[in-house]
PDB file of C-alpha atoms in Angstrom:
ATOM      1  CA  MET A   1     279.122 -81.432-246.372  1.00  0.00           C
ATOM      2  CA  GLN A   2     282.040 -78.736-245.739  1.00  0.00           C
ATOM      3  CA  PRO A   3     281.256 -75.263-245.256  1.00  0.00           C
ATOM      4  CA  MET A   4     283.153 -73.928-248.675  1.00  0.00           C
ATOM      5  CA  ASN A   5     285.195 -71.273-247.218  1.00  0.00           C
ATOM      6  CA  ASN A   6     285.510 -67.759-247.826  1.00  0.00           C
ATOM      7  CA  LYS A   7     289.025 -66.316-246.028  1.00  0.00           C
ATOM      8  CA  SER A   8     286.835 -63.202-244.614  1.00  0.00           C
ATOM      9  CA  THR A   9     283.329 -62.653-242.671  1.00  0.00           C
ATOM     10  CA  ASN A  10     283.067 -59.753-243.895  1.00  0.00           C
ATOM     11  CA  ASN A  11     282.371 -60.745-247.370  1.00  0.00           C
ATOM     12  CA  PRO A  12     278.489 -60.520-246.594  1.00  0.00           C
ATOM     13  CA  LEU A  13     277.800 -63.074-249.113  1.00  0.00           C
ATOM     14  CA  HIS A  14     278.915 -67.524-248.004  1.00  0.00           C
ATOM     15  CA  ARG A  15     278.674 -70.568-250.210  1.00  0.00           C
ATOM     16  CA  LEU A  16     277.951 -73.303-247.479  1.00  0.00           C
ATOM     17  CA  SER A  17     276.908 -77.010-248.590  1.00  0.00           C
ATOM     18  CA  PHE A  18     274.881 -79.849-246.776  1.00  0.00           C
ATOM     19  CA  GLY A  19     274.156 -83.153-248.273  1.00  0.00           C
ATOM     20  CA  ASP A  20     272.884 -82.815-251.732  1.00  0.00           C
ATOM     21  CA  LYS A  21     272.174 -78.825-250.263  1.00  0.00           C
ATOM     22  CA  THR A  22     273.859 -75.619-251.160  1.00  0.00           C
ATOM     23  CA  ILE A  23     272.792 -72.789-248.808  1.00  0.00           C
ATOM     24  CA  LEU A  24     273.913 -68.855-249.588  1.00  0.00           C
ATOM     25  CA  LEU A  25     274.479 -67.063-246.330  1.00  0.00           C
ATOM     26  CA  ILE A  26     273.894 -63.712-246.058  1.00  0.00           C
ATOM     27  CA  GLY A  27     275.772 -61.549-243.907  1.00  0.00           C
ATOM     28  CA  THR A  28     273.079 -57.893-243.277  1.00  0.00           C
ATOM     29  CA  ALA A  29     273.575 -55.338-241.558  1.00  0.00           C
ATOM     30  CA  HIS A  30     270.324 -54.351-239.493  1.00  0.00           C
ATOM     31  CA  VAL A  31     270.208 -50.389-239.929  1.00  0.00           C
ATOM     32  CA  SER A  32     271.879 -50.750-243.379  1.00  0.00           C
ATOM     33  CA  ARG A  33     269.834 -49.768-247.006  1.00  0.00           C
ATOM     34  CA  GLU A  34     272.469 -51.564-248.800  1.00  0.00           C
ATOM     35  CA  SER A  35     272.312 -54.633-247.204  1.00  0.00           C
ATOM     36  CA  ALA A  36     268.416 -54.644-248.260  1.00  0.00           C
ATOM     37  CA  ASP A  37     269.784 -54.756-252.205  1.00  0.00           C
ATOM     38  CA  LEU A  38     271.709 -56.811-252.186  1.00  0.00           C
ATOM     39  CA  VAL A  39     268.759 -59.713-250.214  1.00  0.00           C
ATOM     40  CA  VAL A  40     266.849 -58.828-253.048  1.00  0.00           C
ATOM     41  CA  SER A  41     268.882 -58.468-255.834  1.00  0.00           C
ATOM     42  CA  VAL A  42     270.492 -61.770-254.680  1.00  0.00           C
ATOM     43  CA  ILE A  43     267.272 -63.940-254.186  1.00  0.00           C
ATOM     44  CA  ARG A  44     265.817 -62.562-257.401  1.00  0.00           C
ATOM     45  CA  GLU A  45     268.956 -64.000-259.173  1.00  0.00           C
ATOM     46  CA  GLU A  46     269.301 -67.650-256.857  1.00  0.00           C
ATOM     47  CA  LYS A  47     265.450 -68.767-257.260  1.00  0.00           C
ATOM     48  CA  PRO A  48     266.045 -70.900-253.792  1.00  0.00           C
ATOM     49  CA  ASP A  49     263.063 -73.439-253.242  1.00  0.00           C
ATOM     50  CA  THR A  50     263.588 -71.821-249.391  1.00  0.00           C
ATOM     51  CA  VAL A  51     264.055 -68.275-247.959  1.00  0.00           C
ATOM     52  CA  CYS A  52     265.345 -68.938-244.447  1.00  0.00           C
ATOM     53  CA  VAL A  53     265.625 -65.293-241.735  1.00  0.00           C
ATOM     54  CA  GLU A  54     266.490 -65.132-238.611  1.00  0.00           C
ATOM     55  CA  LEU A  55     263.235 -64.331-236.770  1.00  0.00           C
ATOM     56  CA  CYS A  56     260.781 -66.641-234.232  1.00  0.00           C
ATOM     57  CA  GLU A  57     257.448 -66.542-234.486  1.00  0.00           C
ATOM     58  CA  SER A  58     256.865 -63.721-231.940  1.00  0.00           C
ATOM     59  CA  ARG A  59     259.505 -61.313-234.168  1.00  0.00           C
ATOM     60  CA  TYR A  60     257.531 -62.343-237.061  1.00  0.00           C
ATOM     61  CA  GLN A  61     254.627 -61.911-235.872  1.00  0.00           C
ATOM     62  CA  ALA A  62     256.030 -58.376-234.353  1.00  0.00           C
ATOM     63  CA  ILE A  63     257.008 -57.177-238.123  1.00  0.00           C
ATOM     64  CA  ARG A  64     253.656 -58.537-239.397  1.00  0.00           C
ATOM     65  CA  GLN A  65     252.472 -56.001-236.458  1.00  0.00           C
ATOM     66  CA  LYS A  66     254.075 -53.010-235.779  1.00  0.00           C
ATOM     67  CA  ASN A  67     251.702 -51.457-233.400  1.00  0.00           C
ATOM     68  CA  LYS A  68     251.819 -54.827-231.405  1.00  0.00           C
ATOM     69  CA  TRP A  69     253.059 -53.893-227.711  1.00  0.00           C
ATOM     70  CA  GLN A  70     251.396 -50.860-227.939  1.00  0.00           C
ATOM     71  CA  ASP A  71     247.970 -52.160-228.345  1.00  0.00           C
ATOM     72  CA  THR A  72     249.307 -54.728-224.937  1.00  0.00           C
ATOM     73  CA  ASP A  73     247.654 -55.254-221.814  1.00  0.00           C
ATOM     74  CA  ILE A  74     249.879 -53.684-218.627  1.00  0.00           C
ATOM     75  CA  ILE A  75     248.352 -55.001-216.250  1.00  0.00           C
ATOM     76  CA  LYS A  76     247.586 -58.650-218.009  1.00  0.00           C
ATOM     77  CA  VAL A  77     251.289 -58.955-218.534  1.00  0.00           C
ATOM     78  CA  VAL A  78     251.672 -58.332-214.708  1.00  0.00           C
ATOM     79  CA  LYS A  79     249.389 -60.803-214.207  1.00  0.00           C
ATOM     80  CA  GLU A  80     250.709 -63.487-216.813  1.00  0.00           C
ATOM     81  CA  LYS A  81     254.213 -62.742-215.060  1.00  0.00           C
ATOM     82  CA  LYS A  82     256.654 -61.664-218.801  1.00  0.00           C
ATOM     83  CA  ALA A  83     257.037 -58.618-217.261  1.00  0.00           C
ATOM     84  CA  PHE A  84     260.547 -58.540-218.149  1.00  0.00           C
ATOM     85  CA  LEU A  85     259.803 -59.867-221.541  1.00  0.00           C
ATOM     86  CA  LEU A  86     257.680 -56.850-222.027  1.00  0.00           C
ATOM     87  CA  LEU A  87     260.297 -54.741-219.870  1.00  0.00           C
ATOM     88  CA  SER A  88     262.398 -56.699-222.656  1.00  0.00           C
ATOM     89  CA  ASN A  89     261.108 -55.187-226.140  1.00  0.00           C
ATOM     90  CA  LEU A  90     260.571 -52.284-224.052  1.00  0.00           C
ATOM     91  CA  LEU A  91     263.757 -51.234-224.583  1.00  0.00           C
ATOM     92  CA  LEU A  92     264.816 -53.101-227.123  1.00  0.00           C
ATOM     93  CA  ALA A  93     262.084 -51.030-229.249  1.00  0.00           C
ATOM     94  CA  SER A  94     263.169 -48.166-228.175  1.00  0.00           C
ATOM     95  CA  PHE A  95     266.602 -48.057-228.723  1.00  0.00           C
ATOM     96  CA  GLN A  96     265.593 -49.249-232.625  1.00  0.00           C
ATOM     97  CA  LYS A  97     263.767 -46.169-232.573  1.00  0.00           C
ATOM     98  CA  LYS A  98     266.439 -44.244-231.999  1.00  0.00           C
ATOM     99  CA  ILE A  99     269.003 -45.882-233.886  1.00  0.00           C
ATOM    100  CA  ALA A 100     265.899 -45.339-237.330  1.00  0.00           C
ATOM    101  CA  LYS A 101     266.384 -41.940-236.811  1.00  0.00           C
ATOM    102  CA  LYS A 102     270.134 -41.996-236.307  1.00  0.00           C
ATOM    103  CA  LEU A 103     270.197 -43.492-239.606  1.00  0.00           C
ATOM    104  CA  ASP A 104     266.720 -42.531-241.591  1.00  0.00           C
ATOM    105  CA  ILE A 105     266.436 -46.199-242.386  1.00  0.00           C
ATOM    106  CA  LYS A 106     264.186 -48.909-240.757  1.00  0.00           C
ATOM    107  CA  PRO A 107     265.899 -51.367-238.995  1.00  0.00           C
ATOM    108  CA  GLY A 108     265.178 -54.755-239.560  1.00  0.00           C
ATOM    109  CA  GLU A 109     263.803 -53.678-243.066  1.00  0.00           C
ATOM    110  CA  GLU A 110     266.383 -56.444-244.959  1.00  0.00           C
ATOM    111  CA  MET A 111     264.156 -59.062-242.942  1.00  0.00           C
ATOM    112  CA  ILE A 112     261.166 -57.708-244.194  1.00  0.00           C
ATOM    113  CA  LYS A 113     262.537 -57.381-248.446  1.00  0.00           C
ATOM    114  CA  ALA A 114     263.558 -61.376-247.754  1.00  0.00           C
ATOM    115  CA  ILE A 115     260.392 -62.172-247.155  1.00  0.00           C
ATOM    116  CA  GLU A 116     258.639 -59.392-249.321  1.00  0.00           C
ATOM    117  CA  THR A 117     260.976 -61.381-251.860  1.00  0.00           C
ATOM    118  CA  GLY A 118     260.757 -64.481-251.197  1.00  0.00           C
ATOM    119  CA  GLU A 119     257.039 -64.731-251.837  1.00  0.00           C
ATOM    120  CA  ALA A 120     257.306 -63.093-254.628  1.00  0.00           C
ATOM    121  CA  ILE A 121     258.936 -66.298-255.739  1.00  0.00           C
ATOM    122  CA  GLY A 122     256.840 -68.855-254.549  1.00  0.00           C
ATOM    123  CA  ALA A 123     260.032 -70.098-252.046  1.00  0.00           C
ATOM    124  CA  LYS A 124     259.099 -71.194-248.525  1.00  0.00           C
ATOM    125  CA  ILE A 125     259.913 -69.236-245.620  1.00  0.00           C
ATOM    126  CA  HIS A 126     261.748 -70.913-242.934  1.00  0.00           C
ATOM    127  CA  LEU A 127     262.216 -68.598-239.684  1.00  0.00           C
ATOM    128  CA  VAL A 128     265.515 -70.552-237.722  1.00  0.00           C
ATOM    129  CA  ASP A 129     266.046 -68.008-234.847  1.00  0.00           C
ATOM    130  CA  ARG A 130     264.868 -69.529-231.570  1.00  0.00           C
ATOM    131  CA  ASP A 131     262.007 -67.485-230.000  1.00  0.00           C
ATOM    132  CA  ILE A 132     262.980 -64.845-228.269  1.00  0.00           C
ATOM    133  CA  ARG A 133     261.201 -65.720-225.057  1.00  0.00           C
ATOM    134  CA  ILE A 134     263.266 -69.137-224.886  1.00  0.00           C
ATOM    135  CA  THR A 135     267.071 -66.252-225.144  1.00  0.00           C
ATOM    136  CA  LEU A 136     265.734 -64.019-222.571  1.00  0.00           C
ATOM    137  CA  GLY A 137     264.524 -65.666-220.871  1.00  0.00           C
ATOM    138  CA  ARG A 138     267.436 -68.131-220.926  1.00  0.00           C
ATOM    139  CA  VAL A 139     269.742 -64.985-219.946  1.00  0.00           C
ATOM    140  CA  TRP A 140     266.862 -64.225-217.558  1.00  0.00           C
ATOM    141  CA  ARG A 141     267.220 -67.811-215.480  1.00  0.00           C
ATOM    142  CA  VAL A 142     270.951 -67.868-215.099  1.00  0.00           C
ATOM    143  CA  MET A 143     271.855 -64.424-213.737  1.00  0.00           C
ATOM    144  CA  GLY A 144     271.206 -63.437-210.262  1.00  0.00           C
ATOM    145  CA  LEU A 145     269.097 -60.791-208.652  1.00  0.00           C
ATOM    146  CA  TRP A 146     271.752 -58.041-209.219  1.00  0.00           C
ATOM    147  CA  GLU A 147     273.375 -58.934-211.670  1.00  0.00           C
ATOM    148  CA  LYS A 148     270.219 -58.609-213.151  1.00  0.00           C
ATOM    149  CA  VAL A 149     269.092 -54.708-212.230  1.00  0.00           C
ATOM    150  CA  LYS A 150     272.768 -53.921-213.256  1.00  0.00           C
ATOM    151  CA  LEU A 151     272.065 -55.897-216.629  1.00  0.00           C
ATOM    152  CA  LEU A 152     268.697 -53.110-217.076  1.00  0.00           C
ATOM    153  CA  PHE A 153     269.927 -50.238-216.124  1.00  0.00           C
ATOM    154  CA  GLN A 154     272.734 -50.626-218.363  1.00  0.00           C
ATOM    155  CA  LEU A 155     270.491 -50.989-221.099  1.00  0.00           C
ATOM    156  CA  VAL A 156     268.399 -48.094-219.783  1.00  0.00           C
ATOM    157  CA  LEU A 157     271.688 -46.459-219.811  1.00  0.00           C
ATOM    158  CA  SER A 158     272.634 -47.612-222.960  1.00  0.00           C
ATOM    159  CA  LEU A 159     269.243 -45.949-224.974  1.00  0.00           C
ATOM    160  CA  GLY A 160     270.863 -42.485-223.165  1.00  0.00           C
ATOM    161  CA  GLU A 161     274.503 -41.835-224.691  1.00  0.00           C
ATOM    162  CA  ILE A 162     273.060 -42.663-228.522  1.00  0.00           C
ATOM    163  CA  ASP A 163     272.113 -38.767-228.665  1.00  0.00           C
ATOM    164  CA  GLU A 164     275.862 -38.754-228.420  1.00  0.00           C
ATOM    165  CA  ILE A 165     276.510 -41.655-231.572  1.00  0.00           C
ATOM    166  CA  SER A 166     279.015 -40.082-234.325  1.00  0.00           C
ATOM    167  CA  GLU A 167     279.289 -40.108-237.683  1.00  0.00           C
ATOM    168  CA  ASN A 168     281.880 -42.276-237.009  1.00  0.00           C
ATOM    169  CA  ASP A 169     279.892 -44.852-234.919  1.00  0.00           C
ATOM    170  CA  ILE A 170     277.467 -44.458-237.788  1.00  0.00           C
ATOM    171  CA  GLU A 171     279.330 -46.573-240.652  1.00  0.00           C
ATOM    172  CA  LYS A 172     280.911 -48.978-238.212  1.00  0.00           C
ATOM    173  CA  MET A 173     277.608 -49.510-236.970  1.00  0.00           C
ATOM    174  CA  LYS A 174     275.880 -49.851-240.461  1.00  0.00           C
ATOM    175  CA  GLU A 175     278.435 -52.845-241.313  1.00  0.00           C
ATOM    176  CA  GLN A 176     276.733 -54.991-238.742  1.00  0.00           C
ATOM    177  CA  ASP A 177     273.569 -56.426-236.169  1.00  0.00           C
ATOM    178  CA  VAL A 178     272.951 -53.046-233.802  1.00  0.00           C
ATOM    179  CA  LEU A 179     270.768 -54.940-231.406  1.00  0.00           C
ATOM    180  CA  GLU A 180     273.620 -57.551-231.083  1.00  0.00           C
ATOM    181  CA  SER A 181     276.817 -55.089-231.367  1.00  0.00           C
ATOM    182  CA  LEU A 182     274.385 -53.192-228.179  1.00  0.00           C
ATOM    183  CA  LEU A 183     274.160 -56.434-226.319  1.00  0.00           C
ATOM    184  CA  SER A 184     277.503 -57.642-226.850  1.00  0.00           C
ATOM    185  CA  GLU A 185     279.100 -54.195-224.928  1.00  0.00           C
ATOM    186  CA  VAL A 186     276.280 -54.151-222.334  1.00  0.00           C
ATOM    187  CA  GLY A 187     278.028 -58.737-221.983  1.00  0.00           C
ATOM    188  CA  LYS A 188     282.112 -57.669-221.818  1.00  0.00           C
ATOM    189  CA  SER A 189     281.101 -57.833-217.891  1.00  0.00           C
ATOM    190  CA  MET A 190     278.289 -60.385-218.190  1.00  0.00           C
ATOM    191  CA  PRO A 191     280.099 -63.494-220.068  1.00  0.00           C
ATOM    192  CA  ILE A 192     276.960 -65.067-219.702  1.00  0.00           C
ATOM    193  CA  LEU A 193     275.360 -62.726-221.944  1.00  0.00           C
ATOM    194  CA  LYS A 194     277.094 -63.698-225.177  1.00  0.00           C
ATOM    195  CA  LYS A 195     277.649 -67.772-223.725  1.00  0.00           C
ATOM    196  CA  ILE A 196     273.509 -67.021-224.249  1.00  0.00           C
ATOM    197  CA  LEU A 197     273.097 -64.157-226.985  1.00  0.00           C
ATOM    198  CA  ILE A 198     275.408 -65.033-229.756  1.00  0.00           C
ATOM    199  CA  ASP A 199     276.992 -68.522-229.334  1.00  0.00           C
ATOM    200  CA  GLU A 200     274.098 -70.301-228.322  1.00  0.00           C
ATOM    201  CA  ARG A 201     271.964 -68.742-231.366  1.00  0.00           C
ATOM    202  CA  ASP A 202     274.578 -69.236-233.731  1.00  0.00           C
ATOM    203  CA  ARG A 203     275.233 -73.056-232.841  1.00  0.00           C
ATOM    204  CA  TYR A 204     270.771 -72.340-232.785  1.00  0.00           C
ATOM    205  CA  LEU A 205     270.901 -71.034-236.322  1.00  0.00           C
ATOM    206  CA  ALA A 206     273.081 -73.502-237.989  1.00  0.00           C
ATOM    207  CA  HIS A 207     271.146 -76.368-237.292  1.00  0.00           C
ATOM    208  CA  LYS A 208     268.121 -75.187-238.334  1.00  0.00           C
ATOM    209  CA  ILE A 209     269.364 -73.619-241.598  1.00  0.00           C
ATOM    210  CA  ARG A 210     270.996 -77.703-241.997  1.00  0.00           C
ATOM    211  CA  SER A 211     267.677 -78.535-241.143  1.00  0.00           C
ATOM    212  CA  ALA A 212     265.451 -75.798-243.175  1.00  0.00           C
ATOM    213  CA  PRO A 213     263.538 -77.898-246.836  1.00  0.00           C
ATOM    214  CA  GLY A 214     264.524 -77.802-250.200  1.00  0.00           C
ATOM    215  CA  GLU A 215     267.849 -78.014-251.742  1.00  0.00           C
ATOM    216  CA  LYS A 216     268.554 -74.628-252.807  1.00  0.00           C
ATOM    217  CA  ILE A 217     268.564 -72.261-249.749  1.00  0.00           C
ATOM    218  CA  VAL A 218     269.826 -67.961-249.341  1.00  0.00           C
ATOM    219  CA  ALA A 219     269.523 -67.779-245.322  1.00  0.00           C
ATOM    220  CA  VAL A 220     269.641 -64.480-244.431  1.00  0.00           C
ATOM    221  CA  VAL A 221     271.469 -63.254-240.704  1.00  0.00           C
ATOM    222  CA  GLY A 222     272.836 -60.926-238.688  1.00  0.00           C
ATOM    223  CA  ALA A 223     276.813 -60.011-240.404  1.00  0.00           C
ATOM    224  CA  GLY A 224     277.715 -60.720-236.375  1.00  0.00           C
ATOM    225  CA  HIS A 225     276.726 -64.655-236.756  1.00  0.00           C
ATOM    226  CA  ILE A 226     278.771 -65.409-240.110  1.00  0.00           C
ATOM    227  CA  ARG A 227     281.713 -67.028-238.427  1.00  0.00           C
ATOM    228  CA  GLY A 228     279.762 -68.754-235.638  1.00  0.00           C
ATOM    229  CA  ILE A 229     277.660 -70.400-237.871  1.00  0.00           C
ATOM    230  CA  LYS A 230     280.375 -71.197-240.024  1.00  0.00           C
ATOM    231  CA  THR A 231     281.826 -72.308-236.734  1.00  0.00           C
ATOM    232  CA  TYR A 232     279.092 -74.368-235.874  1.00  0.00           C
ATOM    233  CA  TRP A 233     278.696 -75.992-239.173  1.00  0.00           C
ATOM    234  CA  GLU A 234     279.070 -79.766-238.617  1.00  0.00           C
ATOM    235  CA  THR A 235     278.295 -79.546-235.430  1.00  0.00           C
ATOM    236  CA  ASP A 236     275.228 -81.831-233.999  1.00  0.00           C
ATOM    237  CA  THR A 237     273.708 -79.453-231.979  1.00  0.00           C
ATOM    238  CA  ASP A 238     271.158 -80.760-229.292  1.00  0.00           C
ATOM    239  CA  ILE A 239     267.875 -77.774-230.380  1.00  0.00           C
ATOM    240  CA  LYS A 240     266.128 -79.305-227.569  1.00  0.00           C
ATOM    241  CA  ALA A 241     268.288 -78.169-224.303  1.00  0.00           C
ATOM    242  CA  LEU A 242     268.719 -75.011-225.692  1.00  0.00           C
ATOM    243  CA  GLU A 243     265.209 -74.821-225.913  1.00  0.00           C
ATOM    244  CA  THR A 244     264.669 -75.411-221.985  1.00  0.00           C
ATOM    245  CA  LEU A 245     264.891 -72.597-218.934  1.00  0.00           C
ATOM    246  CA  PRO A 246     266.759 -73.907-216.122  1.00  0.00           C
ATOM    247  CA  PRO A 247     265.040 -73.917-213.190  1.00  0.00           C
ATOM    248  CA  LYS A 248     264.626 -70.336-211.420  1.00  0.00           C
ATOM    249  CA  LYS A 249     267.016 -69.183-209.251  1.00  0.00           C
ATOM    250  CA  LYS A 250     267.159 -67.306-205.102  1.00  0.00           C
ATOM    251  CA  GLY A 251     265.298 -63.424-205.146  1.00  0.00           C
ATOM    252  CA  ALA A 252     263.203 -64.749-208.190  1.00  0.00           C
ATOM    253  CA  ASP A 253     259.688 -64.320-206.461  1.00  0.00           C
ATOM    254  CA  LEU A 254     261.227 -60.317-205.363  1.00  0.00           C
ATOM    255  CA  LEU A 255     261.257 -59.640-208.715  1.00  0.00           C
ATOM    256  CA  LYS A 256     257.761 -60.352-209.888  1.00  0.00           C
ATOM    257  CA  TRP A 257     257.421 -56.551-208.187  1.00  0.00           C
ATOM    258  CA  ILE A 258     260.123 -54.841-209.508  1.00  0.00           C
ATOM    259  CA  PHE A 259     259.465 -55.141-212.616  1.00  0.00           C
ATOM    260  CA  PRO A 260     255.526 -54.444-212.947  1.00  0.00           C
ATOM    261  CA  THR A 261     256.893 -50.971-211.035  1.00  0.00           C
ATOM    262  CA  MET A 262     259.858 -50.088-213.132  1.00  0.00           C
ATOM    263  CA  ILE A 263     257.683 -50.166-216.042  1.00  0.00           C
ATOM    264  CA  LEU A 264     255.153 -47.853-214.372  1.00  0.00           C
ATOM    265  CA  LEU A 265     257.783 -45.562-213.427  1.00  0.00           C
ATOM    266  CA  LEU A 266     258.286 -45.879-217.686  1.00  0.00           C
ATOM    267  CA  LEU A 267     255.514 -44.866-217.862  1.00  0.00           C
ATOM    268  CA  ILE A 268     255.143 -42.119-215.249  1.00  0.00           C
ATOM    269  CA  PHE A 269     258.852 -40.906-216.743  1.00  0.00           C
ATOM    270  CA  GLY A 270     257.216 -40.315-220.438  1.00  0.00           C
ATOM    271  CA  PHE A 271     254.125 -38.565-219.011  1.00  0.00           C
ATOM    272  CA  PHE A 272     255.882 -36.441-216.460  1.00  0.00           C
ATOM    273  CA  TYR A 273     258.681 -35.683-219.670  1.00  0.00           C
ATOM    274  CA  GLY A 274     257.371 -35.576-222.734  1.00  0.00           C
ATOM    275  CA  GLY A 275     253.279 -35.725-222.132  1.00  0.00           C
ATOM    276  CA  ALA A 276     250.381 -38.032-222.587  1.00  0.00           C
ATOM    277  CA  GLY A 277     251.845 -38.460-226.006  1.00  0.00           C
ATOM    278  CA  VAL A 278     255.150 -39.089-224.777  1.00  0.00           C
ATOM    279  CA  GLY A 279     253.602 -42.160-222.091  1.00  0.00           C
ATOM    280  CA  VAL A 280     251.054 -43.428-224.221  1.00  0.00           C
ATOM    281  CA  HIS A 281     253.612 -44.072-226.545  1.00  0.00           C
TER     282      HIS A 281
END
């Protein structure tokens, strides 16, 4: 069950073993054509029984239905108390779109290529990431009121700073998971974010990849997860605990009104500064 260690996690390919299974981890940069090309070539050459991708069902459907959030009924979202999930997705989607424009590449292209190439060779596609709603929900439940407001404002401010990204910054982005880089940066002042967004998911990914069907497995994950997956490779993980939402903190009722208000302000801001087209988008 020992990992066949590569000395450096900068190497995108890592061979691990678990029982009679051989697993090839591919650490990718979510904004790199080179990563997407590498994924295609490795899957075609290795011909695995299963291709694992760092996606949950919600994100998988988002890839399949690119305009899903644009078709969202805002009133229904507010009534179902999913305003935070919508707002988070809007902010992260906006971040991805800005980065994509800077780098002239589709974010997450390596996951799309992994799925398409895996299906083409007849491999099973295995989604190994924790549901994003659980991840965001766990973040939300453990944070206090002002921490939540601070987090959202930091995310919004980060969007404005993208226009100041240098060529050197762009090259660094090609070597890491961009969204996780953003969240990790924000998380420097909030350590609990790193624990839930990165560390917990490293444990979750390691468990799910080990549990995937087949003797030969290729797993495509963000480069930032490689070190953690290898660290937790032989660790028994209580998956149910990682999929459980902690109890709500005080101030939760107040937030029911804050986020619908923020969504409304974002829409008004879009119409006012960008015209009808921007507001609708």
